[in-house]
Short mmCIF file of C-alpha atoms in Angstrom, two decimals:
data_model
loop_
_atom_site.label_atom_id
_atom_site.label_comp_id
_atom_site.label_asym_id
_atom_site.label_seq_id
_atom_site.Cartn_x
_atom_site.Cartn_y
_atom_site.Cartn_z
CA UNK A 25 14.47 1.95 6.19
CA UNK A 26 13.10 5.22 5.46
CA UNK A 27 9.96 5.56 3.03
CA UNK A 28 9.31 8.01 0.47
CA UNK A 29 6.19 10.09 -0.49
CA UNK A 30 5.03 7.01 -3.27
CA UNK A 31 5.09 4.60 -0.53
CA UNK A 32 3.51 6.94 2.09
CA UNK A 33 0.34 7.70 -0.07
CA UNK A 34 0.49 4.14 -0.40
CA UNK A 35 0.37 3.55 3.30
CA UNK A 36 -2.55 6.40 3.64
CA UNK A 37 -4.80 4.68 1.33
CA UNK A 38 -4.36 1.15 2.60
CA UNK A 39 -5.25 2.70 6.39
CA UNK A 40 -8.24 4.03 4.87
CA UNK A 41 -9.31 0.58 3.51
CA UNK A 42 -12.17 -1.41 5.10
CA UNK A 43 -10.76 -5.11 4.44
CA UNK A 44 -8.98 -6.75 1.41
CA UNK A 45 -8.41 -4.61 -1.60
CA UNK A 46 -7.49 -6.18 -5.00
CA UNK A 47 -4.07 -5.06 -6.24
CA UNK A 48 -5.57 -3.75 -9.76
CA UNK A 49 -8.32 -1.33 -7.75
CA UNK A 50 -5.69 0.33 -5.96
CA UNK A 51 -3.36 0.60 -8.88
CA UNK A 52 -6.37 2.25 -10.32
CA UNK A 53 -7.31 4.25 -7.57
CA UNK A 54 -3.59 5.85 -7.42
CA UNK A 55 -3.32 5.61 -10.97
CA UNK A 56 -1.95 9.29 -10.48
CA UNK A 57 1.44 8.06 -8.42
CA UNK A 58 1.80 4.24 -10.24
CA UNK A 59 1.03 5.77 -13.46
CA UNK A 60 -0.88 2.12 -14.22
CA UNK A 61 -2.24 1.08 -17.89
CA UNK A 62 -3.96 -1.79 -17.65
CA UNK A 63 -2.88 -4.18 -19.80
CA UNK A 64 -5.45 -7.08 -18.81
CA UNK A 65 -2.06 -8.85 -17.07
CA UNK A 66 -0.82 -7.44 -13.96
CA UNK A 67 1.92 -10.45 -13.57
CA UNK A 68 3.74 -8.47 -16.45
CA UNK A 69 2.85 -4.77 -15.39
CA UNK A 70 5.97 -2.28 -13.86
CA UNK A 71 3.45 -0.65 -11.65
CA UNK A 72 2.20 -4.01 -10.26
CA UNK A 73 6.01 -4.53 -9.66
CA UNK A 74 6.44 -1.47 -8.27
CA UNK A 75 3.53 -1.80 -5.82
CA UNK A 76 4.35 -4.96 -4.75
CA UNK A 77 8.17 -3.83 -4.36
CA UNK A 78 6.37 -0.85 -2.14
CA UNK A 79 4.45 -3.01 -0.02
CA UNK A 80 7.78 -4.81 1.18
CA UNK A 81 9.65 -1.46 1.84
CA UNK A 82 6.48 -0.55 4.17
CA UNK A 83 6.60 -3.72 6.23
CA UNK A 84 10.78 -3.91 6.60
CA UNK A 85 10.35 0.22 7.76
CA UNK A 86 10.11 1.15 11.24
CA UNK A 87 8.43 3.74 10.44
CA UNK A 88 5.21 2.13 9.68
CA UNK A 89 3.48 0.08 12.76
CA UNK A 90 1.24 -1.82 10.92
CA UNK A 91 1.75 -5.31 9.23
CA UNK A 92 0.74 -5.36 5.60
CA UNK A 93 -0.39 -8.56 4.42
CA UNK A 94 -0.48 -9.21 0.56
CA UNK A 95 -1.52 -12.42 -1.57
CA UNK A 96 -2.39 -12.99 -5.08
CA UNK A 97 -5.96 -14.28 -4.46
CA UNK A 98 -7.20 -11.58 -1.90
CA UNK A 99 -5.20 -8.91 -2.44
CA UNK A 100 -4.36 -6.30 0.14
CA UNK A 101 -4.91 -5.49 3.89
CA UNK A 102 -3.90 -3.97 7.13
CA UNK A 103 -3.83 -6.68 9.35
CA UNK A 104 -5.69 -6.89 12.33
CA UNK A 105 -4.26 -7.94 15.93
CA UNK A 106 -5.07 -11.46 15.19
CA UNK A 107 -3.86 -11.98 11.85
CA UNK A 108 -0.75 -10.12 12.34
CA UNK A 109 -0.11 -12.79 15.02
CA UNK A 110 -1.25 -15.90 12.54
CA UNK A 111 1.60 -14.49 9.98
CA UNK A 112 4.34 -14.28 12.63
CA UNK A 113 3.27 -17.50 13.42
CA UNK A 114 3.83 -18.97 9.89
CA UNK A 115 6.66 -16.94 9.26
CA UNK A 116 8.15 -18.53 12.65
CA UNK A 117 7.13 -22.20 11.21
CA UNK A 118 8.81 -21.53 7.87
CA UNK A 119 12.05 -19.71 9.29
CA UNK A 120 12.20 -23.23 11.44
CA UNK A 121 11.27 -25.80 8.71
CA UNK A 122 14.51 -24.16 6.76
CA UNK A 123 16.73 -24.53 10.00
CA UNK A 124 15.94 -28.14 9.85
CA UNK A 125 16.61 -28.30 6.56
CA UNK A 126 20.04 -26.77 6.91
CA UNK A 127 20.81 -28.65 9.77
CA UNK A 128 19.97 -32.05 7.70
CA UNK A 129 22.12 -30.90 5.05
CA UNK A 130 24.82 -30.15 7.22
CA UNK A 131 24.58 -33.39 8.75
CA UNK A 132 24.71 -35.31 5.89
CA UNK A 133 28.17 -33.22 4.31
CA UNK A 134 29.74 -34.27 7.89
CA UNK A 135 29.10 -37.85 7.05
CA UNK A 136 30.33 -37.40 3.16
CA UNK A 137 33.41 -35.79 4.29
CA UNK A 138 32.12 -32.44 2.40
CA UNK A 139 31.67 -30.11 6.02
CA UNK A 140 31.79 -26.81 4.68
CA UNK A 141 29.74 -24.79 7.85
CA UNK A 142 29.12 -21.65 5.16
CA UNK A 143 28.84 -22.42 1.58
CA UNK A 144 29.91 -19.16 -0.63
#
């Protein structure tokens, strides 16, 4: 997935980042790109959206070969070597936690009489 020039000014800035930054200080910071008002709620803000839309593009592109990892109570981050690793990790764990869960499912509409193997 290719990125454009929002994204990649984006990118720039988070590479220049020492450690977590708070989603509101870099909306401020490129204020000039997310064209951000602050509002006092950024749950409700389009460039909060927007950023956090962003940040998914950059991780799902091949052309960036660093992990971004987000939250709501730290904010923002390149991740290092060893938490890249810890969210692969617990990515991994979830992806297999809903396998089981399929699986279950699927088990029990085999015993109901309901098999369907892909629901549309």
């Amino acid at each position: 997935m290719a990125i454009n020039e929002r994204q990649l000014t984006l990118y720039n800035y988070l590479l220049a980042q020492k450690g977590w930054v708070n989603r509101k200080k870099i909306l401020m910071d490129l204020q000039h790109i997310y064209e951000f008002v602050d509002t006092g709620n950024l749950y409700n803000n389009s460039a909060a959206v927007l950023l956090t839309k962003d940040l998914h593009t950059l991780n799902n592109s091949s052309d960036v070969r660093k992990l971004i990892i987000h939250n709501s109570r730290y904010g923002v981050k390149i991740a290092d070597e060893h938490e890249a690793s810890l969210y692969l990790n617990k990515s991994l764990a979830e992806s297999l936690k809903k396998l089981q869960q399929y699986h279950f499912l699927h088990d029990k509409l085999i015993k109901d009489g309901q098999d369907m193997p892909f629901a549309t």
